[in-house]
Structures are given as structure tokens and as C-alpha cells.
XYZ file of C-alpha atoms in Angstrom:
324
model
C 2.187 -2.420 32.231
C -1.432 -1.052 32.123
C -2.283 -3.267 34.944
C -0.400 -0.632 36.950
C -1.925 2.781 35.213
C -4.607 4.316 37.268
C -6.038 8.281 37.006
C -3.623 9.265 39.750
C -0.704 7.895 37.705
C 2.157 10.642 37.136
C 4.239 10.591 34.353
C 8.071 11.392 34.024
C 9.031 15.243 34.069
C 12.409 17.062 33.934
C 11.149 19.072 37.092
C 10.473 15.346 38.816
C 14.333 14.368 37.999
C 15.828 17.214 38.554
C 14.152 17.436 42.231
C 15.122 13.441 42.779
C 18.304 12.858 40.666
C 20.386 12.229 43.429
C 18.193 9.014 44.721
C 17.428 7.691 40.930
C 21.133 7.644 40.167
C 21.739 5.413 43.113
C 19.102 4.006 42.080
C 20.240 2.686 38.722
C 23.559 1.412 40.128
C 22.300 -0.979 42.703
C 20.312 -2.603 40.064
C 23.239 -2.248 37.271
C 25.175 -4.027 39.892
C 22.861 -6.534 40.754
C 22.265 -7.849 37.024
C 25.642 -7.425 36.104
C 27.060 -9.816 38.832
C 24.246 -12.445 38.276
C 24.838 -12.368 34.285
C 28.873 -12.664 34.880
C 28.146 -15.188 36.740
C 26.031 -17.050 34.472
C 28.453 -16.093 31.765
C 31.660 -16.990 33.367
C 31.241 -19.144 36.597
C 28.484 -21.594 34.455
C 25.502 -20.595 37.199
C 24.581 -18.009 39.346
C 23.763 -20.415 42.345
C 27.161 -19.025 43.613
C 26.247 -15.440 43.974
C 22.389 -16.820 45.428
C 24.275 -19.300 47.319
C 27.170 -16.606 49.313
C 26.211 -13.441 49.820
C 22.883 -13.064 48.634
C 21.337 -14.759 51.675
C 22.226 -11.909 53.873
C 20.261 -9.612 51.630
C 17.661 -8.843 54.166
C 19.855 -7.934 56.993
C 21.707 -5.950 54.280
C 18.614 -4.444 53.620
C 17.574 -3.794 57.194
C 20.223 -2.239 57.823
C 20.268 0.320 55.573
C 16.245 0.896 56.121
C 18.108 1.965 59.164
C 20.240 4.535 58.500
C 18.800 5.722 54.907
C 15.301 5.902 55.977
C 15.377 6.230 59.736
C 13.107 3.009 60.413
C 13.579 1.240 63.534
C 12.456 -2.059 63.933
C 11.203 -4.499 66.310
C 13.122 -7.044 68.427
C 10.554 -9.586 67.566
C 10.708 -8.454 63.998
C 14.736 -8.517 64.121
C 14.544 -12.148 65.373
C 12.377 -13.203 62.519
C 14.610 -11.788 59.868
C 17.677 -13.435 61.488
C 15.652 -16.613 61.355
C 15.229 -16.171 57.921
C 19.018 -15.482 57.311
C 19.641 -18.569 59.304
C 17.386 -20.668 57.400
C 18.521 -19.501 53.846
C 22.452 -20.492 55.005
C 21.227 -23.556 56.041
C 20.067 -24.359 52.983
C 22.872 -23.251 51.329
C 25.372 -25.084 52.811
C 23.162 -28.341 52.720
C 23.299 -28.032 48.639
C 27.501 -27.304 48.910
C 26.900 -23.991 46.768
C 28.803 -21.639 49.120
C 32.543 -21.841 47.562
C 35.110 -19.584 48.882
C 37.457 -18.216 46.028
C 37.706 -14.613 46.414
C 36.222 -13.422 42.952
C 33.268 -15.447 43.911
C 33.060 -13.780 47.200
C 33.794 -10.126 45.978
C 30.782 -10.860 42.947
C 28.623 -11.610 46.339
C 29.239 -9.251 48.047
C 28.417 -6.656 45.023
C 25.418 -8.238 43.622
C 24.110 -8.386 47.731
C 24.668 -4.748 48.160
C 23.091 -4.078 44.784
C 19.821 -6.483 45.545
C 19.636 -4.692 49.158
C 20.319 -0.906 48.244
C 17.619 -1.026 45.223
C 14.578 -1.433 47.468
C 15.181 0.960 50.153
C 16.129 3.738 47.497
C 12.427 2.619 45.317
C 10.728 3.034 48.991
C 12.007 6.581 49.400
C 11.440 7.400 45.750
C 7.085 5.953 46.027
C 6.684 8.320 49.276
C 7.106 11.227 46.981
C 3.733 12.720 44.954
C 5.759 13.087 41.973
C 6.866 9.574 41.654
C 4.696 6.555 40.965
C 6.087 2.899 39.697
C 5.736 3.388 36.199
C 7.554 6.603 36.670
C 10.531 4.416 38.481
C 10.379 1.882 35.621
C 10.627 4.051 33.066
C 13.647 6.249 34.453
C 15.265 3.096 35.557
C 15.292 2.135 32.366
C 16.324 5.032 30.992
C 19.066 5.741 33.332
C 20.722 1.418 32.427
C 20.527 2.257 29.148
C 23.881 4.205 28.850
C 25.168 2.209 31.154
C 24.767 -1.260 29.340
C 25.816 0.527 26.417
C 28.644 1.510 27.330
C 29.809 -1.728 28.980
C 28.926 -2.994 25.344
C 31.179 -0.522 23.579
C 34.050 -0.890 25.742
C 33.375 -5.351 25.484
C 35.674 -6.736 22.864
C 32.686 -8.461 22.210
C 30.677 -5.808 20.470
C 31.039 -6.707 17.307
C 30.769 -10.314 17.268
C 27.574 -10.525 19.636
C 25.821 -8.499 16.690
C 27.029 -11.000 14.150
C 25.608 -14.125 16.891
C 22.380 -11.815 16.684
C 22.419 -12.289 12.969
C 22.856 -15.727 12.581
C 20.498 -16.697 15.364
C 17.609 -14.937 15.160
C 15.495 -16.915 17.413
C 17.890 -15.839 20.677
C 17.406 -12.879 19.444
C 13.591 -13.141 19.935
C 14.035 -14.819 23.668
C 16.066 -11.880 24.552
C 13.247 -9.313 23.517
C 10.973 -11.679 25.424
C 13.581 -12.063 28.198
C 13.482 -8.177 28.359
C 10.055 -7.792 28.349
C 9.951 -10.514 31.597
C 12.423 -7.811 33.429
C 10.491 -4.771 32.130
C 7.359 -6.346 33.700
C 9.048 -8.299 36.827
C 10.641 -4.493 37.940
C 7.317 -2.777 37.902
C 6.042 -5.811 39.987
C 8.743 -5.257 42.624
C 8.398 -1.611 42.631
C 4.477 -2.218 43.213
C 5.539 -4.788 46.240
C 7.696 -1.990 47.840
C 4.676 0.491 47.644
C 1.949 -1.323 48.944
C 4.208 -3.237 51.818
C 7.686 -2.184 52.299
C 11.439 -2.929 50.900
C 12.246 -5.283 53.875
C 9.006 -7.623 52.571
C 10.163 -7.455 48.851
C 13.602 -8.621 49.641
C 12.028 -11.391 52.382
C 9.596 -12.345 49.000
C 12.585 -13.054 47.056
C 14.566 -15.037 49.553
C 11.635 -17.076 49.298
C 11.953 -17.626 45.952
C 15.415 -18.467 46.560
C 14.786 -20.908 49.071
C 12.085 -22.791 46.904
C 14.256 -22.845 43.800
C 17.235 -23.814 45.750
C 14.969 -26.849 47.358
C 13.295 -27.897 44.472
C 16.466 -28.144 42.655
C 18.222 -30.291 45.112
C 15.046 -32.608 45.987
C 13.946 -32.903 42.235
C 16.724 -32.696 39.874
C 19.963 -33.317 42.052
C 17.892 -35.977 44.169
C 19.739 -34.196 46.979
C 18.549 -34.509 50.678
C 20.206 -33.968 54.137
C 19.908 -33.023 57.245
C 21.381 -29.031 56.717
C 18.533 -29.061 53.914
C 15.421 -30.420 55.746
C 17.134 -28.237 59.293
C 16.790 -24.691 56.885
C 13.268 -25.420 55.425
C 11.989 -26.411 58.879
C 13.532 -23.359 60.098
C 12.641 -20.967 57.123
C 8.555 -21.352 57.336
C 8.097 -20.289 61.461
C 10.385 -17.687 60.502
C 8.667 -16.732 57.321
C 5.421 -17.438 59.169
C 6.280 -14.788 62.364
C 7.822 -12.081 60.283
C 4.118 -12.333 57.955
C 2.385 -11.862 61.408
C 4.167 -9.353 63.078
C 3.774 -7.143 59.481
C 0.531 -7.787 59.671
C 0.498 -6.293 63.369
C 2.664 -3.153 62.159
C 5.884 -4.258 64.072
C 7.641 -2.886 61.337
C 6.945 0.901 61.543
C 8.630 3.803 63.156
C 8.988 3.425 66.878
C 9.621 7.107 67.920
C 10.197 8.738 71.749
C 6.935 10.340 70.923
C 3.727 9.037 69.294
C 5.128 8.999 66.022
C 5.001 5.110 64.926
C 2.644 3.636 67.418
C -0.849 2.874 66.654
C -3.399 5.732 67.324
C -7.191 5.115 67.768
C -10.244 7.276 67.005
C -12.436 8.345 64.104
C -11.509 8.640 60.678
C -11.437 13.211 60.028
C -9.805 15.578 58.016
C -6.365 15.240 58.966
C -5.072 12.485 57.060
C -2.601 14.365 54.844
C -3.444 13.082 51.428
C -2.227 14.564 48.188
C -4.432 14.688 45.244
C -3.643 11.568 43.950
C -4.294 9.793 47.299
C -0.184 9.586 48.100
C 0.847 9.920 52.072
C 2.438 13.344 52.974
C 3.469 14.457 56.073
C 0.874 13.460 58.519
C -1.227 9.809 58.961
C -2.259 7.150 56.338
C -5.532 7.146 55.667
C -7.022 5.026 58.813
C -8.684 1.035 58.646
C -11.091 0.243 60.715
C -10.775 -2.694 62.898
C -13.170 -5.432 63.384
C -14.363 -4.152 66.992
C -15.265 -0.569 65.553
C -11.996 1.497 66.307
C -9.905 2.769 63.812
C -6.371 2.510 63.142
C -3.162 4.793 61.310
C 0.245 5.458 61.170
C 1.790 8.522 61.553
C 4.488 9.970 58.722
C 7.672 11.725 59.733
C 8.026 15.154 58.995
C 11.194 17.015 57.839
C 12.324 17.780 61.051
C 12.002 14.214 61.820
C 13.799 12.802 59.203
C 16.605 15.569 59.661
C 16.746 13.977 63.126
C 16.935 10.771 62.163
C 18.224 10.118 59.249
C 20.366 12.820 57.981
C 21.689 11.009 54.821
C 17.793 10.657 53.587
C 17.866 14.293 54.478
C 20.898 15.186 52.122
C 19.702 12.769 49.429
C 16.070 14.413 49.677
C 17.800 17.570 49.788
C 16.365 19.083 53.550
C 17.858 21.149 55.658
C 18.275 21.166 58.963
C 17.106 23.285 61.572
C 19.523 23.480 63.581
């Protein structure tokens, strides 16, 4: 966790919650759900291929989509094409390793644990655009805000009492959960530092990756598995990866406004990059690059009555008012 601790770090407050509650309680949730689906389905179903191998592909059009209406982000056509490539080329895989089945608790545990994977990142990015917040701060209240949660799931379990006793007489599993805990502890503040220095559509486009190359590797290497649906979605999946990489790079994936806001602006770095103390974007323009012919290059922020504009559930949920 240090890896992540700077001087500009800020640390949890009651003032910080109570100005944010309504985002980290959604917050929580989305991930509750997500982990909760993914270990019933380990628990009950055997694996939880199914619920990476239904639903879950669509995570980042899920994901888009809500960027969309909860933060007021419009996107690209070109950038929109590359995602639905992506999409495509994650089904194709799917179906080429037969993991999509079709009973409807399988489909309702997809669509949950989707909806939970793609409504966690978008809520992180709105929390890291505030001074107040930083990704340790998410961590910890994350974890904070599971742990009555989990417990009660465990109290409620029939299972309560006899999972202790397992405990007992295996000590050792015991041990890999601490160490299994400590892997999520440190794997969350590694997403939450993805979302802050690129975006939430790149985290979730990062893990379909991850699903693609586990999904291959276990049908070429262990199942000895190989067709044509297989070899069609990884030939599709790396342009697509490879364009969406690109056109991030190129800032397709800001705010396109009716005004300036959004587009590249050029000129000399000055005084006018709204900067907090601890180097955090307000209202205003990120702190400007300069390119390789000499120009310089930022972004600009929304401001209130943007956002009020344009996205009046981040409004209510950031608790603005509106103008009008």
C-alpha cells in the first residue's frame, strides 16, 4: 500500500463521508455485487467461467454507457467502434470455448455481477476528481463500508457456525484466505490507481483483457481447445485493443462539448490551470504537456453548471444545484 502514499495523500474524515456518502454507498454495492456473484459461482456452479463467459463481456459497453449518463462523457464514433470491437471479440471467444450456457440463474448472476463490474469504476472516477478523496482513501472506506455487509450475509448463512469450525481444523486455508485478502486489498488500490491516472472505460477494457488471455490460454493449453470462433475473436480482439490504445492516446475519449470544453487547446503553459494544493484537477484545465513540436496541450474540466447540464444524476449524487 505505501507504493501509493505520497505528501499530497488525504486521509479518511467524517466531513469527507458525510460530503460523498451518497457515491461511496453505491460504491460498495457494485463491488459487493460483483464478488458475491463470482464467489456463488465458484461455490455453487463449480467455476466462474459462466459469469466471465455471459454477461461479463458486455462490461465495457455497460460501462460506457453509464460514463454517459452518470458522468456526462461523450465519446467518439471511432472510439465507440473500438469498444464494440472489443465486445465482439470477447463473445467470440466465448462462444468458441462453449462457456455461454443459458439457464436463467446463470443469466440473472450475469447480469448482476456485469452491472456490479461496470457501475464500480465510473462511481471510483467521480469519487478521484474530488480533493478530498485519494485511492487509499477509496480503499479504505470500501473496505469499511463491505465489512457489515459480508458480515451480515455471514450471520444470516446457515453456515456460520460450521465455516468457523472448517477454520479450526484447517488452519492453512485459513492462512491462504488472509493472503487471498491481502491480494484483493492490494489488487483494489491498483484498479482505483488505473481509474485515476486513465479513466474507468480503460480499467474495465484492461480487465477484458485479462479475460480474454485467461480464457485463451485455458482453452489452447489445458483444454487443448482450438477453432475457428477462438482464433476469429483473438484476431479480432488485438486491432481492436490496438485502435482503442491509440485513439486514448489521441484524447478521443474526453468531453466533446458545443463549446470548447473537451477539444484540445494550444498555447503556453500560465496560471490558470486550476490546481488544488495537492496537485488534484478542479474546475478549469489539467495541467498542460508539451508536444514534441513545441506547443502545448490540456483539457478543459466541466464546471457545475456544466455538469448540471449534462448530467443531472452526477449533479444529485454530488449534491449541485441547478441554476435554473
Amino acid at each position: 500500500m505505501f507504493c501509493f502514499v505520497d505528501e499530497a495523500t488525504v486521509r479518511p474524515s467524517w466531513v469527507a463521508f458525510k460530503k460523498h456518502w451518497p457515491l461511496l454507498i453505491v460504491l460498495t454495492p457494485g463491488r459487493v455485487m460483483q464478488e458475491g456473484v463470482e464467489n456463488l459461482a465458484l461455490t455453487y456452479f463449480g467455476s466462474p467461467a459462466m459469469m466471465q463467459g455471459s454477461f461479463m463481456l458486455c462490461v465495457p459497453l455497460f460501462t460506457m454507457l453509464l460514463a454517459c449518463v452518470i458522468e456526462g462523457r461523450r465519446f467518439r464514433w471511432e472510439l465507440v467502434l473500438s469498444v464494440v470491437g472489443i465486445t465482439g471479440a470477447c463473445t467470440q471467444v466465448t462462444l468458441g470455448c462453449a462457456m455461454i450456457l443459458m439457464e436463467p440463474i446463470v443469466t440473472a448472476l450475469g447480469v448482476v455481477a456485469a452491472l456490479g463490474n461496470a457501475v464500480t469504476p465510473v462511481i471510483a472516477a467521480l469519487l478521484l476528481r474530488s480533493p478530498d478523496n485519494s485511492v487509499l482513501v477509496l480503499g479504505w472506506w470500501q473496505a469499511v463500508l463491505k465489512l457489515p455487509v459480508y458480515l451480515t450475509a455471514w450471520l444470516l448463512s446457515n453456515e456460520r457456525w460450521s465455516s468457523l469450525q472448517y477454520l479450526v481444523n484447517y488452519p492453512m486455508i485459513e492462512c491462504f484466505c488472509l493472503v487471498g485478502s491481502c491480494i484483493a486489498l492490494c489488487f483494489c488500490l491498483v484498479t482505483f490507481n488505473v481509474i485515476r491516472e486513465t479513466s474507468s472505460l480503460t480499467n474495465v477494457v484492461l480487465g477484458s483483457t485479462t479475460h480474454i488471455v485467461m480464457v485463451v490460454l485455458a482453452a489452447y493449453v489445458v483444454e487443448q481447445l482450438s477453432n475457428v470462433l477462438i482464433n476469429l475473436g483473438v484476431a479480432l480482439y488485438v486491432p481492436a485493443l490496438l485502435a482503442y490504445a491509440l485513439l486514448m492516446l489521441a484524447n478521443c475519449g474526453t468531453y466533446v462539448g458545443s463549446s470548447t470544453e473537451g477539444l484540445p487547446l494550444k498555447g503556453p503553459p500560465n496560471e490558470t490551470t486550476a490546481l488544488s494544493s495537492n496537485g488534484r484537477v478542479q474546475a478549469g484545465v489539467y495541467q498542460p504537456t508539451q508536444r514534441a513540436d513545441g506547443t502545448f496541450d490540456w483539457l478543459v474540466v466541466p464546471s457545475r453548471a456544466t455538469v448540471v447540464r449534462r448530467a443531472p444524476i452526477l449533479s444529485w449524487l454530488l449534491g449541485y444545484e441547478s441554476t435554473n
